Coordinates of C-alpha atoms in Angstrom, one line a residue:
X28 CA 111.6 83.2 68.5
X29 CA 113.4 81.4 71.1
X30 CA 116.7 82.9 72.4
X31 CA 119.8 80.6 72.4
X32 CA 121.8 80.8 75.5
X33 CA 124.8 82.7 74.0
X34 CA 122.1 85.3 72.6
X35 CA 120.2 85.5 75.7
X36 CA 123.6 85.9 77.7
X37 CA 124.6 88.8 75.2
X38 CA 121.3 90.4 75.6
X39 CA 121.5 90.2 79.2
X40 CA 125.0 92.0 79.0
X41 CA 124.0 94.8 76.8
X42 CA 120.9 95.6 79.0
X43 CA 123.2 95.8 81.9
X44 CA 125.5 98.1 80.2
X45 CA 122.8 100.3 79.1
X46 CA 121.3 100.5 82.6
X47 CA 124.7 101.6 83.9
X48 CA 124.7 104.4 81.3
X49 CA 121.4 105.3 82.3
X50 CA 122.2 105.6 85.9
X51 CA 124.6 108.4 85.2
X52 CA 122.1 110.4 83.3
X53 CA 121.4 113.9 84.8
X54 CA 117.6 113.5 84.7
X55 CA 114.7 111.0 84.8
X56 CA 114.0 111.5 81.1
X57 CA 117.6 111.3 80.1
X58 CA 117.8 108.0 82.2
X59 CA 115.3 106.2 79.9
X60 CA 117.3 107.4 76.7
X61 CA 119.8 104.3 76.2
X62 CA 117.0 101.8 76.9
X63 CA 114.7 103.6 74.6
X64 CA 117.3 104.1 71.8
X65 CA 117.9 100.2 72.0
X66 CA 114.2 99.4 71.8
X67 CA 114.0 101.8 68.8
X68 CA 116.6 99.9 67.0
X69 CA 115.5 96.2 68.2
X70 CA 111.6 96.6 67.5
X71 CA 111.3 99.9 65.4
X72 CA 108.3 101.4 66.9
X73 CA 107.1 104.7 65.1
X74 CA 105.8 105.9 68.4
X75 CA 106.7 105.2 71.8
X76 CA 106.1 106.6 75.2
X77 CA 106.8 105.9 78.8
X78 CA 104.3 106.8 81.3
X79 CA 104.2 106.8 85.0
X80 CA 101.4 106.9 87.3
X81 CA 100.8 110.5 89.0
X82 CA 99.4 111.0 92.6
X83 CA 95.8 111.3 91.3
X84 CA 96.1 107.9 89.3
X85 CA 96.3 109.3 85.9
X86 CA 99.4 108.3 83.7
X87 CA 101.9 111.2 83.0
X88 CA 104.3 111.0 80.1
X89 CA 107.8 111.0 81.0
X90 CA 109.1 110.5 77.5
X91 CA 107.5 110.6 74.1
X92 CA 109.0 109.9 70.6
X93 CA 107.6 109.6 67.2
X94 CA 105.8 111.2 64.3
X95 CA 102.4 111.7 66.0
X96 CA 102.2 113.4 69.3
X97 CA 101.4 111.4 72.4
X98 CA 99.2 113.1 75.2
X99 CA 101.0 114.3 78.1
X100 CA 98.5 112.7 80.4
X101 CA 96.2 109.5 79.9
X102 CA 93.4 107.9 82.2
X103 CA 94.7 104.9 83.8
X104 CA 93.6 101.8 82.1
X105 CA 90.6 100.1 83.6
X106 CA 91.0 96.5 85.3
X107 CA 90.6 93.8 82.7
X108 CA 92.2 93.2 79.2
X109 CA 94.3 96.1 78.2
X110 CA 92.9 98.2 75.4
X111 CA 95.4 100.4 73.3
X112 CA 94.3 104.1 74.0
X113 CA 93.9 104.9 70.2
X114 CA 96.7 107.4 69.7
X115 CA 96.8 107.5 65.9
X116 CA 98.9 104.3 65.0
X117 CA 97.3 101.3 63.3
X118 CA 99.1 98.9 65.5
X119 CA 99.3 100.0 69.4
X120 CA 100.4 98.3 72.5
X121 CA 100.0 99.7 76.1
X122 CA 102.1 97.5 78.4
X123 CA 102.4 97.7 82.2
X124 CA 105.9 97.7 83.6
X125 CA 105.0 96.3 87.1
X126 CA 103.8 99.1 89.4
X127 CA 106.6 101.5 88.1
X128 CA 104.5 102.7 84.9
X129 CA 103.3 101.8 81.4
X130 CA 105.2 101.6 78.0
X131 CA 103.2 102.6 74.8
X132 CA 104.4 101.4 71.4
X133 CA 102.8 102.5 68.1
X134 CA 103.5 101.0 64.7
X135 CA 102.6 102.5 61.4
X136 CA 102.3 99.1 59.7
X137 CA 102.1 95.6 60.9
X138 CA 105.1 94.8 63.0
X139 CA 106.7 91.3 64.2
X140 CA 106.5 92.7 67.7
X141 CA 104.9 90.4 70.3
X142 CA 104.6 91.1 74.0
X143 CA 105.6 87.7 74.9
X144 CA 109.1 87.8 72.9
X145 CA 111.6 86.7 75.8
X146 CA 114.0 89.3 74.7
X147 CA 111.2 92.0 75.1
X148 CA 110.2 90.7 78.4
X149 CA 114.0 91.0 79.5
X150 CA 113.9 94.5 78.2
X151 CA 110.8 95.6 80.0
X152 CA 112.1 94.4 83.2
X153 CA 115.1 96.5 82.9
X154 CA 113.0 99.5 81.9
X155 CA 110.9 98.8 85.1
X156 CA 113.9 98.7 87.1
X157 CA 115.2 102.0 85.9
X158 CA 111.7 103.6 86.5
X159 CA 111.8 102.2 90.0
X160 CA 115.3 103.5 90.9
X161 CA 114.8 107.1 89.3

């Protein structure tokens, strides 16, 4: 889906407003809440998690939401094509957020989500920015 200029402008303003709300949050996990709420409404994942790289290279869970429990730690994905970690959802996506972390999305049934959706790419950059700032 191609965003029209006014749609893209409104989405950018919405994300900036959410970032401003997030920066006032008292903790790192609470910082992510406004953007994750937006993600949940927009793409409706059944499970979602945000992971950050630990000192030892493993991925540590900052936030996990959904019916199925997500692991508190995961091994860092190996170089090459990303493979979803098999956490119990039929459709899974594990997406890098630059060097700041990883986003996991799980769907119970086939979704309309695509990793190359311009709206999602804009969202992911804002989430990456929050992870870097906090």
